[in-house]
Amino acid sequence: MLSRYLKFIEQLPDIRELKKEDLMNTNFLIEKENNLKMYYSPHNEYVNNKAKIVIVGITPGWTQMKKAFETFITLDRERKWSTTIMLKETKKAASFSGTMRTNLIYMLDECKLHCALGLPSTRYMFDGSRVLLHTTSLIKFPVFHKNKNYTAHQPKIDNSPLLSKYAYHEFVEEMNSLPNSSLLIPLGKGVDNIINELKQKGRINQVCLTRFPHPSGANGHRVSEFNKYKNYLIDNIDYWARYRKEN
């Protein structure tokens, strides 16, 4: 979809921090439905179809969207990178950026995922060992409800034709382009429930690490949920590591 929005990206300022009015406007609007608006962002266009780990959020939020555009603009202005490299580097910079990434790395390390991958820490997946990782969202483009980050609560995905189209069709196509031996890590109950449904219906085939709390700082139950399910998560990562060796 980049070609549709590139001319608008090239009109954006590169001498200051981007604001919501720069991006959340008709230039980048993909679709709208009642109080929902979906906007384009360049960071989920790139798919690493060799990934061993696939981390799935609900939808990119404003922080990721802003970081994605600022990264892409910088690379585009340099005029020396291919489109594929620009999209890849944009994903690398923007995926679960900020404190969310810090929280995510801490929890994944506590679950010993880095040991299963032979890494000193899972933070290397977001940098030098990025070939191991694919990050995405159930709804791959940023969605806002009344101009605030969509959180899967209002409306429920199943009650929205727009959201259902992405969650039950676009997302499934993306997962089917990835190795069946990948480990899927859904972030939060909303993503967890839909991925479990897709798994039970045989529409996706990867091993899924369920009950992993959403790493957002806004998730007040993150720590208690993680402590409650930590041993379960460790056991399931161990199961996946053994499954991967056998397959």
Short mmCIF file of C-alpha atoms in Angstrom, two decimals:
data_model
loop_
_atom_site.label_atom_id
_atom_site.label_comp_id
_atom_site.label_asym_id
_atom_site.label_seq_id
_atom_site.Cartn_x
_atom_site.Cartn_y
_atom_site.Cartn_z
CA MET A 1 0.00 0.00 0.00
CA LEU A 2 3.04 2.27 0.26
CA SER A 3 2.72 3.54 -3.31
CA ARG A 4 -0.73 4.93 -2.52
CA TYR A 5 0.58 7.07 0.34
CA LEU A 6 4.18 7.84 -0.65
CA LYS A 7 3.37 11.24 -2.15
CA PHE A 8 1.77 12.31 1.14
CA ILE A 9 4.71 10.97 3.16
CA GLU A 10 7.10 13.01 1.04
CA GLN A 11 5.11 16.15 1.92
CA LEU A 12 5.57 15.64 5.66
CA PRO A 13 8.05 17.85 7.57
CA ASP A 14 11.40 16.35 8.54
CA ILE A 15 12.64 19.23 10.70
CA ARG A 16 10.35 18.67 13.69
CA GLU A 17 8.59 15.97 15.64
CA LEU A 18 5.45 14.76 13.92
CA LYS A 19 2.09 15.50 15.53
CA LYS A 20 -1.23 13.69 15.35
CA GLU A 21 -2.67 16.24 12.95
CA ASP A 22 0.20 15.45 10.53
CA LEU A 23 -0.76 11.79 10.27
CA MET A 24 -4.31 11.28 11.51
CA ASN A 25 -5.98 13.02 8.59
CA THR A 26 -7.65 12.19 5.28
CA ASN A 27 -4.31 11.81 3.48
CA PHE A 28 -3.54 8.62 5.42
CA LEU A 29 -7.06 7.44 6.21
CA ILE A 30 -7.60 3.88 4.94
CA GLU A 31 -11.13 3.21 6.19
CA LYS A 32 -13.57 4.38 8.83
CA GLU A 33 -16.51 2.75 10.55
CA ASN A 34 -18.65 4.58 13.09
CA ASN A 35 -16.17 5.85 15.73
CA LEU A 36 -13.29 3.80 14.33
CA LYS A 37 -10.67 5.17 11.97
CA MET A 38 -7.84 3.17 10.41
CA TYR A 39 -4.77 4.98 9.12
CA TYR A 40 -1.80 3.92 7.05
CA SER A 41 1.60 3.37 8.69
CA PRO A 42 4.64 2.00 6.85
CA HIS A 43 6.07 -0.36 9.46
CA ASN A 44 3.88 -3.47 9.07
CA GLU A 45 4.36 -3.75 5.32
CA TYR A 46 7.57 -5.78 5.68
CA VAL A 47 7.12 -9.49 6.52
CA ASN A 48 10.05 -11.61 7.70
CA ASN A 49 8.91 -14.97 6.36
CA LYS A 50 11.84 -16.82 7.94
CA ALA A 51 11.08 -15.77 11.52
CA LYS A 52 11.28 -18.19 14.43
CA ILE A 53 9.41 -15.84 16.80
CA VAL A 54 6.25 -13.94 15.84
CA ILE A 55 5.00 -11.34 18.33
CA VAL A 56 1.43 -10.19 17.72
CA GLY A 57 -0.18 -7.06 19.14
CA ILE A 58 -3.74 -5.85 18.69
CA THR A 59 -2.97 -2.87 16.43
CA PRO A 60 -0.16 -0.30 16.26
CA GLY A 61 -0.74 2.66 18.57
CA TRP A 62 0.13 6.31 18.12
CA THR A 63 3.69 5.89 19.49
CA GLN A 64 4.52 3.19 16.94
CA MET A 65 2.81 5.06 14.12
CA LYS A 66 4.75 8.25 14.82
CA LYS A 67 8.08 6.41 15.12
CA ALA A 68 7.41 4.55 11.87
CA PHE A 69 6.75 7.69 9.86
CA GLU A 70 9.72 9.58 11.33
CA THR A 71 12.05 6.65 10.57
CA PHE A 72 10.76 6.20 7.04
CA ILE A 73 10.99 9.93 6.28
CA THR A 74 14.64 10.01 7.42
CA LEU A 75 15.53 7.03 5.24
CA ASP A 76 13.55 8.34 2.26
CA ARG A 77 15.28 11.72 2.39
CA GLU A 78 18.68 10.01 2.20
CA ARG A 79 17.76 8.72 -1.29
CA LYS A 80 20.08 5.70 -1.09
CA TRP A 81 17.96 2.82 0.15
CA SER A 82 15.66 0.39 -1.63
CA THR A 83 12.00 0.37 -0.64
CA THR A 84 12.41 -3.07 0.94
CA ILE A 85 15.27 -1.92 3.15
CA MET A 86 13.40 1.23 4.18
CA LEU A 87 10.33 -0.79 5.18
CA LYS A 88 12.48 -3.35 7.01
CA GLU A 89 14.37 -0.67 8.96
CA THR A 90 11.14 1.17 9.71
CA LYS A 91 9.66 -1.99 11.24
CA LYS A 92 12.84 -2.55 13.21
CA ALA A 93 12.68 0.93 14.72
CA ALA A 94 8.94 1.17 15.35
CA SER A 95 7.77 -2.29 16.44
CA PHE A 96 6.67 -2.19 20.08
CA SER A 97 8.82 0.90 20.57
CA GLY A 98 9.28 2.76 23.85
CA THR A 99 8.62 1.35 27.31
CA MET A 100 6.49 -1.40 25.77
CA ARG A 101 9.58 -2.96 24.21
CA THR A 102 11.48 -2.70 27.51
CA ASN A 103 8.67 -4.49 29.37
CA LEU A 104 8.36 -7.09 26.62
CA ILE A 105 12.07 -7.94 26.66
CA TYR A 106 12.05 -8.25 30.46
CA MET A 107 9.14 -10.70 30.44
CA LEU A 108 10.52 -12.76 27.54
CA ASP A 109 13.88 -13.06 29.30
CA GLU A 110 12.16 -14.09 32.52
CA CYS A 111 10.45 -16.83 30.51
CA LYS A 112 13.88 -17.93 29.22
CA LEU A 113 13.02 -17.49 25.56
CA HIS A 114 16.55 -16.23 24.95
CA CYS A 115 17.92 -19.57 26.20
CA ALA A 116 15.75 -21.47 23.70
CA LEU A 117 17.17 -19.24 20.94
CA GLY A 118 20.78 -19.33 22.14
CA LEU A 119 20.89 -15.58 22.79
CA PRO A 120 22.24 -13.60 25.79
CA SER A 121 18.89 -11.75 25.90
CA THR A 122 15.78 -11.42 23.75
CA ARG A 123 16.71 -7.77 23.18
CA TYR A 124 19.08 -9.07 20.50
CA MET A 125 16.00 -10.14 18.49
CA PHE A 126 15.12 -6.47 18.12
CA ASP A 127 18.60 -5.59 16.89
CA GLY A 128 21.45 -7.74 15.56
CA SER A 129 19.46 -11.00 15.52
CA ARG A 130 16.40 -9.46 13.91
CA VAL A 131 16.27 -12.30 11.39
CA LEU A 132 14.75 -14.41 14.19
CA LEU A 133 11.82 -12.06 14.76
CA HIS A 134 8.67 -10.97 13.00
CA THR A 135 6.46 -8.42 14.73
CA THR A 136 2.95 -7.70 13.57
CA SER A 137 -0.57 -6.94 14.74
CA LEU A 138 -3.90 -8.69 14.48
CA ILE A 139 -5.03 -5.49 12.74
CA LYS A 140 -1.89 -4.44 10.93
CA PHE A 141 -2.63 -0.74 10.46
CA PRO A 142 -3.21 1.74 13.32
CA VAL A 143 -6.82 1.91 14.49
CA PHE A 144 -8.21 4.63 16.74
CA HIS A 145 -11.52 4.76 18.56
CA LYS A 146 -12.65 8.36 19.02
CA ASN A 147 -9.05 9.36 18.19
CA LYS A 148 -7.60 7.22 21.01
CA ASN A 149 -5.63 3.96 20.62
CA TYR A 150 -7.98 1.06 19.97
CA THR A 151 -7.72 -1.53 22.78
CA ALA A 152 -10.01 -4.34 21.50
CA HIS A 153 -12.75 -3.44 23.97
CA GLN A 154 -14.97 -0.92 22.20
CA PRO A 155 -16.19 -2.22 19.87
CA LYS A 156 -15.26 -5.91 20.10
CA ILE A 157 -13.49 -7.11 16.96
CA ASP A 158 -16.31 -9.56 16.18
CA ASN A 159 -18.81 -6.69 16.21
CA SER A 160 -16.93 -4.69 13.59
CA PRO A 161 -16.88 -5.71 9.90
CA LEU A 162 -13.78 -3.54 9.40
CA LEU A 163 -11.78 -5.09 12.23
CA SER A 164 -13.01 -8.61 11.51
CA LYS A 165 -11.80 -8.36 7.92
CA TYR A 166 -8.25 -7.72 9.07
CA ALA A 167 -8.23 -10.09 12.05
CA TYR A 168 -9.86 -13.07 10.36
CA HIS A 169 -8.58 -12.70 6.81
CA GLU A 170 -5.59 -10.37 6.35
CA PHE A 171 -3.89 -11.66 9.51
CA VAL A 172 -4.51 -15.31 8.60
CA GLU A 173 -2.93 -14.79 5.17
CA GLU A 174 0.12 -13.25 6.81
CA MET A 175 0.48 -16.14 9.30
CA ASN A 176 0.17 -18.69 6.51
CA SER A 177 3.18 -17.09 4.81
CA LEU A 178 5.34 -17.84 7.89
CA PRO A 179 6.94 -21.15 8.95
CA ASN A 180 4.67 -23.54 10.87
CA SER A 181 7.56 -24.05 13.29
CA SER A 182 7.43 -20.40 14.41
CA LEU A 183 6.34 -19.55 17.95
CA LEU A 184 3.38 -17.14 18.01
CA ILE A 185 3.25 -14.83 21.01
CA PRO A 186 -0.12 -13.01 21.27
CA LEU A 187 0.02 -9.94 23.51
CA GLY A 188 -3.03 -9.62 25.77
CA LYS A 189 -6.35 -11.42 26.11
CA GLY A 190 -8.03 -9.83 23.08
CA VAL A 191 -5.37 -11.13 20.69
CA ASP A 192 -5.09 -14.37 22.65
CA ASN A 193 -8.77 -15.20 22.21
CA ILE A 194 -8.86 -14.67 18.47
CA ILE A 195 -5.62 -16.53 17.82
CA ASN A 196 -6.91 -19.45 19.91
CA GLU A 197 -10.07 -19.47 17.80
CA LEU A 198 -8.08 -19.44 14.57
CA LYS A 199 -5.82 -22.19 15.89
CA GLN A 200 -8.76 -24.41 16.91
CA LYS A 201 -10.33 -24.00 13.48
CA GLY A 202 -7.06 -25.01 11.80
CA ARG A 203 -6.65 -21.67 10.05
CA ILE A 204 -3.19 -21.09 11.55
CA ASN A 205 -0.67 -23.82 12.40
CA GLN A 206 2.03 -22.29 14.59
CA VAL A 207 2.57 -23.14 18.27
CA CYS A 208 0.99 -20.33 20.33
CA LEU A 209 2.30 -19.00 23.64
CA THR A 210 -1.02 -18.11 25.25
CA ARG A 211 -1.66 -16.12 28.46
CA PHE A 212 1.19 -13.69 27.82
CA PRO A 213 0.19 -10.29 29.29
CA HIS A 214 0.18 -7.17 27.17
CA PRO A 215 3.44 -5.29 27.89
CA SER A 216 1.92 -1.81 27.77
CA GLY A 217 2.56 0.36 30.81
CA ALA A 218 -1.17 1.10 30.75
CA ASN A 219 -1.88 -2.54 31.62
CA GLY A 220 -2.17 -2.29 35.40
CA HIS A 221 -2.51 -6.06 35.76
CA ARG A 222 0.62 -6.82 33.74
CA VAL A 223 2.89 -7.78 36.63
CA SER A 224 0.35 -9.85 38.56
CA GLU A 225 -0.78 -11.68 35.40
CA PHE A 226 2.80 -12.40 34.41
CA ASN A 227 3.72 -13.75 37.84
CA LYS A 228 0.59 -15.91 37.84
CA TYR A 229 1.39 -17.57 34.50
CA LYS A 230 5.20 -17.37 34.47
CA ASN A 231 5.83 -21.08 35.07
CA TYR A 232 3.18 -21.98 32.48
CA LEU A 233 4.90 -19.72 29.94
CA ILE A 234 8.32 -21.21 30.69
CA ASP A 235 6.97 -24.74 30.21
CA ASN A 236 5.33 -23.84 26.89
CA ILE A 237 8.50 -22.22 25.54
CA ASP A 238 10.34 -25.41 26.48
CA TYR A 239 7.66 -27.42 24.64
CA TRP A 240 8.06 -25.23 21.54
CA ALA A 241 11.87 -25.59 21.61
CA ARG A 242 11.51 -29.39 21.65
CA TYR A 243 8.80 -29.27 18.94
CA ARG A 244 11.05 -27.15 16.70
CA LYS A 245 13.91 -29.63 16.99
CA GLU A 246 11.61 -32.50 16.06
CA ASN A 247 10.12 -30.63 13.08
#
